[in-house]
mmCIF file of C-alpha atoms in Angstrom:
data_model
loop_
_atom_site.group_PDB
_atom_site.id
_atom_site.type_symbol
_atom_site.label_atom_id
_atom_site.label_comp_id
_atom_site.label_asym_id
_atom_site.label_seq_id
_atom_site.Cartn_x
_atom_site.Cartn_y
_atom_site.Cartn_z
ATOM 1 C CA MET A 1 43.386 50.243 108.661
ATOM 2 C CA MET A 2 42.298 47.201 107.435
ATOM 3 C CA LYS A 3 40.582 46.706 104.307
ATOM 4 C CA LYS A 4 37.089 46.373 103.968
ATOM 5 C CA LYS A 5 35.708 43.049 102.919
ATOM 6 C CA VAL A 6 33.122 43.045 100.443
ATOM 7 C CA VAL A 7 31.656 39.558 98.791
ATOM 8 C CA VAL A 8 30.532 39.798 95.407
ATOM 9 C CA ALA A 9 27.671 36.812 94.151
ATOM 10 C CA CYS A 10 26.376 35.568 91.006
ATOM 11 C CA ALA A 11 25.284 32.409 89.580
ATOM 12 C CA GLY A 12 28.745 31.600 87.695
ATOM 13 C CA ALA A 13 31.281 33.868 89.546
ATOM 14 C CA VAL A 14 32.740 34.156 86.153
ATOM 15 C CA ALA A 15 30.485 37.079 84.834
ATOM 16 C CA THR A 16 28.224 39.542 86.144
ATOM 17 C CA SER A 17 29.804 39.362 89.214
ATOM 18 C CA THR A 18 32.974 40.346 87.836
ATOM 19 C CA VAL A 19 31.287 43.127 85.767
ATOM 20 C CA VAL A 20 30.247 44.342 89.000
ATOM 21 C CA GLU A 21 33.298 43.532 90.892
ATOM 22 C CA LYS A 22 35.095 46.366 88.427
ATOM 23 C CA LYS A 23 32.822 49.030 89.050
ATOM 24 C CA ILE A 24 32.802 48.747 92.993
ATOM 25 C CA LEU A 25 36.678 48.684 92.757
ATOM 26 C CA LYS A 26 36.521 52.127 90.981
ATOM 27 C CA LEU A 27 34.030 53.359 92.838
ATOM 28 C CA CYS A 28 35.902 53.189 96.320
ATOM 29 C CA GLU A 29 39.141 53.968 94.914
ATOM 30 C CA LYS A 30 37.383 57.292 93.832
ATOM 31 C CA ASN A 31 36.172 58.087 97.363
ATOM 32 C CA GLY A 32 39.419 56.571 99.270
ATOM 33 C CA ILE A 33 37.562 53.584 100.731
ATOM 34 C CA ASP A 34 40.203 50.554 100.805
ATOM 35 C CA ILE A 35 38.514 47.457 99.852
ATOM 36 C CA GLU A 36 39.070 43.780 99.168
ATOM 37 C CA ILE A 37 36.417 42.057 96.657
ATOM 38 C CA CYS A 38 35.627 38.535 97.487
ATOM 39 C CA GLN A 39 34.296 36.808 94.358
ATOM 40 C CA VAL A 40 31.625 33.936 94.415
ATOM 41 C CA ARG A 41 28.878 31.917 93.238
ATOM 42 C CA ILE A 42 25.556 32.559 94.948
ATOM 43 C CA SER A 43 25.858 28.676 96.423
ATOM 44 C CA GLU A 44 29.189 30.003 98.035
ATOM 45 C CA ILE A 45 28.290 33.245 100.022
ATOM 46 C CA GLU A 46 27.713 31.656 103.512
ATOM 47 C CA THR A 47 30.986 29.926 103.631
ATOM 48 C CA ASN A 48 32.731 33.338 102.852
ATOM 49 C CA LEU A 49 31.108 36.045 104.759
ATOM 50 C CA THR A 50 33.471 35.984 107.701
ATOM 51 C CA HIS A 51 34.088 40.028 108.387
ATOM 52 C CA ALA A 52 31.978 40.881 105.292
ATOM 53 C CA LYS A 53 31.160 44.489 105.554
ATOM 54 C CA LEU A 54 28.874 43.921 102.070
ATOM 55 C CA LEU A 55 27.397 41.781 100.374
ATOM 56 C CA VAL A 56 26.388 42.384 96.704
ATOM 57 C CA THR A 57 24.703 39.924 94.599
ATOM 58 C CA THR A 58 23.366 40.499 91.265
ATOM 59 C CA SER A 59 20.702 37.645 91.093
ATOM 60 C CA LYS A 60 17.877 37.471 93.641
ATOM 61 C CA ILE A 61 18.703 35.944 96.798
ATOM 62 C CA LYS A 62 16.341 34.683 99.705
ATOM 63 C CA LYS A 63 18.034 34.404 102.407
ATOM 64 C CA ASP A 64 19.023 37.662 105.037
ATOM 65 C CA TYR A 65 22.935 36.681 105.497
ATOM 66 C CA GLY A 66 22.495 39.287 108.557
ATOM 67 C CA VAL A 67 25.523 41.425 106.485
ATOM 68 C CA PRO A 68 24.225 44.817 104.370
ATOM 69 C CA HIS A 69 23.227 43.442 101.100
ATOM 70 C CA ILE A 70 23.244 45.561 97.836
ATOM 71 C CA VAL A 71 21.502 44.253 94.691
ATOM 72 C CA GLY A 72 24.267 44.866 92.311
ATOM 73 C CA MET A 73 22.005 45.257 89.131
ATOM 74 C CA PRO A 74 22.394 48.888 88.531
ATOM 75 C CA PHE A 75 25.865 48.607 87.076
ATOM 76 C CA ILE A 76 24.419 46.199 84.801
ATOM 77 C CA SER A 77 21.268 47.940 83.496
ATOM 78 C CA GLY A 78 22.322 51.691 83.963
ATOM 79 C CA ILE A 79 19.339 52.071 86.561
ATOM 80 C CA GLY A 80 19.920 53.705 89.656
ATOM 81 C CA VAL A 81 23.571 53.577 89.589
ATOM 82 C CA GLU A 82 24.116 56.831 91.674
ATOM 83 C CA LYS A 83 21.582 55.524 94.432
ATOM 84 C CA ALA A 84 23.389 52.017 94.711
ATOM 85 C CA GLU A 85 26.860 53.841 94.698
ATOM 86 C CA GLN A 86 25.568 56.225 97.352
ATOM 87 C CA GLU A 87 24.624 52.988 99.594
ATOM 88 C CA ILE A 88 27.395 51.388 99.227
ATOM 89 C CA ILE A 89 29.899 54.374 100.117
ATOM 90 C CA LYS A 90 27.418 54.555 103.291
ATOM 91 C CA ILE A 91 27.556 51.090 104.469
ATOM 92 C CA LEU A 92 31.381 50.741 103.797
ATOM 93 C CA CYS A 93 31.639 53.930 105.771
ATOM 94 C CA GLU A 94 29.913 53.282 108.725
ATOM 95 C CA MET B 1 34.976 43.523 70.391
ATOM 96 C CA LEU B 2 31.311 42.382 70.676
ATOM 97 C CA TRP B 3 31.860 42.994 66.623
ATOM 98 C CA ASN B 4 34.074 40.406 66.347
ATOM 99 C CA GLU B 5 31.869 37.602 67.726
ATOM 100 C CA LEU B 6 28.693 39.250 65.735
ATOM 101 C CA ASP B 7 27.458 37.306 62.282
ATOM 102 C CA LYS B 8 24.984 38.455 60.255
ATOM 103 C CA ASP B 9 23.059 35.022 60.305
ATOM 104 C CA LEU B 10 22.701 35.138 63.779
ATOM 105 C CA ILE B 11 20.751 38.361 64.284
ATOM 106 C CA PHE B 12 17.166 38.115 63.516
ATOM 107 C CA VAL B 13 14.874 41.586 63.434
ATOM 108 C CA ASN B 14 11.103 41.846 63.631
ATOM 109 C CA LEU B 15 10.931 37.806 64.645
ATOM 110 C CA LYS B 16 7.374 36.728 65.554
ATOM 111 C CA ILE B 17 7.237 34.513 68.392
ATOM 112 C CA GLU B 18 5.138 34.687 71.478
ATOM 113 C CA GLU B 19 6.975 32.640 74.247
ATOM 114 C CA LYS B 20 10.457 32.794 76.224
ATOM 115 C CA GLU B 21 11.372 29.081 75.812
ATOM 116 C CA GLU B 22 10.184 28.678 71.974
ATOM 117 C CA LEU B 23 12.629 31.578 71.487
ATOM 118 C CA LEU B 24 15.532 29.975 73.298
ATOM 119 C CA ARG B 25 14.933 26.968 71.666
ATOM 120 C CA ASN B 26 14.856 28.265 68.196
ATOM 121 C CA LEU B 27 17.808 30.512 68.655
ATOM 122 C CA CYS B 28 19.529 27.786 70.131
ATOM 123 C CA LYS B 29 18.785 25.206 66.964
ATOM 124 C CA THR B 30 20.361 27.810 64.926
ATOM 125 C CA LEU B 31 23.632 27.550 66.629
ATOM 126 C CA GLU B 32 23.307 24.110 67.008
ATOM 127 C CA GLN B 33 22.957 23.751 63.089
ATOM 128 C CA LYS B 34 25.552 25.989 62.043
ATOM 129 C CA GLY B 35 28.038 23.930 64.312
ATOM 130 C CA TYR B 36 28.984 26.312 67.015
ATOM 131 C CA VAL B 37 27.198 24.817 69.815
ATOM 132 C CA LYS B 38 26.926 21.303 71.391
ATOM 133 C CA GLU B 39 23.304 19.424 71.273
ATOM 134 C CA THR B 40 23.734 20.126 75.022
ATOM 135 C CA PHE B 41 23.683 23.325 74.367
ATOM 136 C CA ALA B 42 19.769 24.117 74.540
ATOM 137 C CA GLU B 43 19.098 22.696 77.781
ATOM 138 C CA ALA B 44 21.870 24.299 79.554
ATOM 139 C CA VAL B 45 20.984 27.688 78.429
ATOM 140 C CA LEU B 46 17.307 27.213 79.528
ATOM 141 C CA GLU B 47 18.291 25.607 83.122
ATOM 142 C CA ARG B 48 20.110 28.172 83.472
ATOM 143 C CA GLU B 49 17.323 31.036 82.725
ATOM 144 C CA GLN B 50 15.285 29.383 85.061
ATOM 145 C CA GLN B 51 17.646 29.004 87.564
ATOM 146 C CA PHE B 52 19.281 32.447 87.360
ATOM 147 C CA PRO B 53 17.038 34.605 84.922
ATOM 148 C CA THR B 54 19.079 37.453 82.689
ATOM 149 C CA GLY B 55 16.424 39.478 81.903
ATOM 150 C CA VAL B 56 17.190 43.430 82.553
ATOM 151 C CA TRP B 57 14.963 46.576 82.199
ATOM 152 C CA VAL B 58 17.023 49.377 80.765
ATOM 153 C CA GLY B 59 14.715 52.011 80.777
ATOM 154 C CA ASP B 60 12.460 51.845 78.001
ATOM 155 C CA VAL B 61 13.034 48.373 76.813
ATOM 156 C CA GLY B 62 13.814 44.699 78.523
ATOM 157 C CA VAL B 63 17.286 43.035 77.407
ATOM 158 C CA ALA B 64 17.942 39.462 78.308
ATOM 159 C CA LEU B 65 21.036 38.019 78.443
ATOM 160 C CA PRO B 66 20.928 34.054 78.117
ATOM 161 C CA HIS B 67 23.712 32.109 78.485
ATOM 162 C CA SER B 68 25.168 28.729 79.461
ATOM 163 C CA VAL B 69 28.626 27.538 80.948
ATOM 164 C CA ALA B 70 31.579 27.284 78.466
ATOM 165 C CA GLU B 71 31.736 23.559 77.984
ATOM 166 C CA HIS B 72 28.548 23.422 75.747
ATOM 167 C CA VAL B 73 29.856 25.965 73.579
ATOM 168 C CA CYS B 74 32.579 24.703 70.337
ATOM 169 C CA THR B 75 32.940 28.413 68.759
ATOM 170 C CA SER B 76 32.079 31.641 70.260
ATOM 171 C CA LYS B 77 29.258 33.552 68.772
ATOM 172 C CA ILE B 78 26.457 35.943 70.136
ATOM 173 C CA ALA B 79 22.754 35.819 68.405
ATOM 174 C CA ILE B 80 21.021 38.611 68.336
ATOM 175 C CA ALA B 81 16.913 38.509 68.485
ATOM 176 C CA VAL B 82 14.522 41.548 68.320
ATOM 177 C CA LEU B 83 10.952 40.968 68.710
ATOM 178 C CA GLU B 84 8.003 42.418 67.113
ATOM 179 C CA GLN B 85 6.011 41.845 70.193
ATOM 180 C CA PRO B 86 7.768 41.262 73.470
ATOM 181 C CA VAL B 87 7.601 37.793 75.225
ATOM 182 C CA PHE B 88 8.348 37.935 79.280
ATOM 183 C CA PHE B 89 11.626 37.267 81.269
ATOM 184 C CA HIS B 90 11.958 36.458 84.984
ATOM 185 C CA GLN B 91 14.525 39.507 86.093
ATOM 186 C CA MET B 92 18.153 39.006 87.299
ATOM 187 C CA ASP B 93 17.372 40.316 90.501
ATOM 188 C CA ALA B 94 13.748 39.979 91.234
ATOM 189 C CA GLU B 95 10.653 37.373 91.425
ATOM 190 C CA GLN B 96 9.264 39.969 88.337
ATOM 191 C CA THR B 97 8.784 39.452 84.727
ATOM 192 C CA ILE B 98 9.298 42.138 82.738
ATOM 193 C CA PRO B 99 8.612 42.519 78.464
ATOM 194 C CA VAL B 100 11.907 41.804 76.598
ATOM 195 C CA GLN B 101 12.475 42.992 73.131
ATOM 196 C CA VAL B 102 15.876 42.238 72.665
ATOM 197 C CA ILE B 103 17.631 38.984 73.298
ATOM 198 C CA PHE B 104 21.363 38.693 73.426
ATOM 199 C CA LEU B 105 22.270 35.006 73.590
ATOM 200 C CA LEU B 106 25.408 34.483 74.476
ATOM 201 C CA ALA B 107 27.388 30.994 73.245
ATOM 202 C CA ILE B 108 31.435 31.635 74.578
ATOM 203 C CA ALA B 109 33.828 29.053 74.487
ATOM 204 C CA GLU B 110 35.780 30.763 76.938
ATOM 205 C CA ASN B 111 35.589 32.206 80.709
ATOM 206 C CA GLU B 112 37.762 34.942 79.610
ATOM 207 C CA LYS B 113 36.179 36.162 76.919
ATOM 208 C CA HIS B 114 32.558 35.429 78.264
ATOM 209 C CA LEU B 115 33.432 38.171 80.879
ATOM 210 C CA LEU B 116 34.769 40.247 78.034
ATOM 211 C CA CYS B 117 31.361 40.205 76.129
ATOM 212 C CA LEU B 118 29.333 40.660 79.326
ATOM 213 C CA GLU B 119 31.255 43.652 80.054
ATOM 214 C CA GLN B 120 30.766 45.108 76.478
ATOM 215 C CA LEU B 121 27.277 43.757 76.508
ATOM 216 C CA VAL B 122 26.593 46.200 79.314
ATOM 217 C CA GLU B 123 28.099 49.153 77.769
ATOM 218 C CA LEU B 124 25.949 48.383 74.685
ATOM 219 C CA ILE B 125 22.430 48.024 76.325
ATOM 220 C CA GLN B 126 22.750 50.972 79.044
ATOM 221 C CA ASP B 127 22.965 53.390 75.683
ATOM 222 C CA THR B 128 19.281 54.029 75.607
ATOM 223 C CA ASP B 129 19.760 55.927 72.170
ATOM 224 C CA VAL B 130 21.744 52.762 71.000
ATOM 225 C CA MET B 131 19.096 50.383 72.191
ATOM 226 C CA LYS B 132 16.827 52.372 70.769
ATOM 227 C CA ARG B 133 18.215 52.207 67.555
ATOM 228 C CA ILE B 134 18.893 48.574 67.659
ATOM 229 C CA ILE B 135 14.879 48.200 68.116
ATOM 230 C CA GLN B 136 14.189 50.324 65.207
ATOM 231 C CA ALA B 137 16.236 48.439 62.635
ATOM 232 C CA LYS B 138 14.975 47.092 59.900
ATOM 233 C CA ASN B 139 17.902 44.395 59.232
ATOM 234 C CA ALA B 140 20.813 42.407 60.223
ATOM 235 C CA ASP B 141 23.272 44.580 58.265
ATOM 236 C CA GLU B 142 21.824 47.928 60.498
ATOM 237 C CA ILE B 143 21.834 46.379 63.630
ATOM 238 C CA LEU B 144 25.961 45.134 62.856
ATOM 239 C CA GLN B 145 26.047 49.149 61.999
ATOM 240 C CA ILE B 146 24.930 50.303 64.986
ATOM 241 C CA ILE B 147 26.964 48.054 67.330
ATOM 242 C CA ARG B 148 29.933 48.510 64.995
ATOM 243 C CA LYS B 149 29.287 52.479 65.643
ATOM 244 C CA LYS B 150 29.171 52.203 69.136
ATOM 245 C CA GLU B 151 32.478 50.701 69.328
ATOM 246 C CA ASN B 152 34.005 52.622 66.759
ATOM 247 C CA VAL B 153 35.587 49.823 65.032
#
């Protein structure tokens, strides 16, 4: 089966998105979902969305990119982690 | 370990300040005076905070993690401010502002380290009990001890 592409974006593509990326990788591994993560800056989202199943951002985005979007904030704040995890699994298993 | 980047002289408790920009400028100034950051640091932090806010609501308390890119930093340090009264920061992921009482200002000179610090900070701020104790701490030493204990140093 082909890996599912997840785009994770934050302001600098260095910090918060990497923290979120690691947590999503762990989650998917645990649930047997094979993913490939593409880590970008918010400004680079558009050019990296081809074939993406899911977009996760740590900052707010105003635009609808036509790809299911989840805010990765729960992975930073610890609030609502379970709900975010379930949503991610649901989107990726569809 | 976050512990390594902390410095007693960069931890402020019961800080009385009414506004975000003033707070950030003061903290950045302190780092600059000690030679840890360049004079461009403060503007870089303020600009970034405006463009990509760093406020995080972790349950009972608002936390902010302002920072700049590495080029404005000479020596990696983290300044901590615990305010007597919260000031308002924009949330990282939303338009709303939240009252923030604990600020971790990250001045990190290397990208790799920045990530590591952030991961460790995320662990720290997600621990409600630790955050509660940080807010109640009476001095910088207590905060150092709380973080040290959390990291089992």
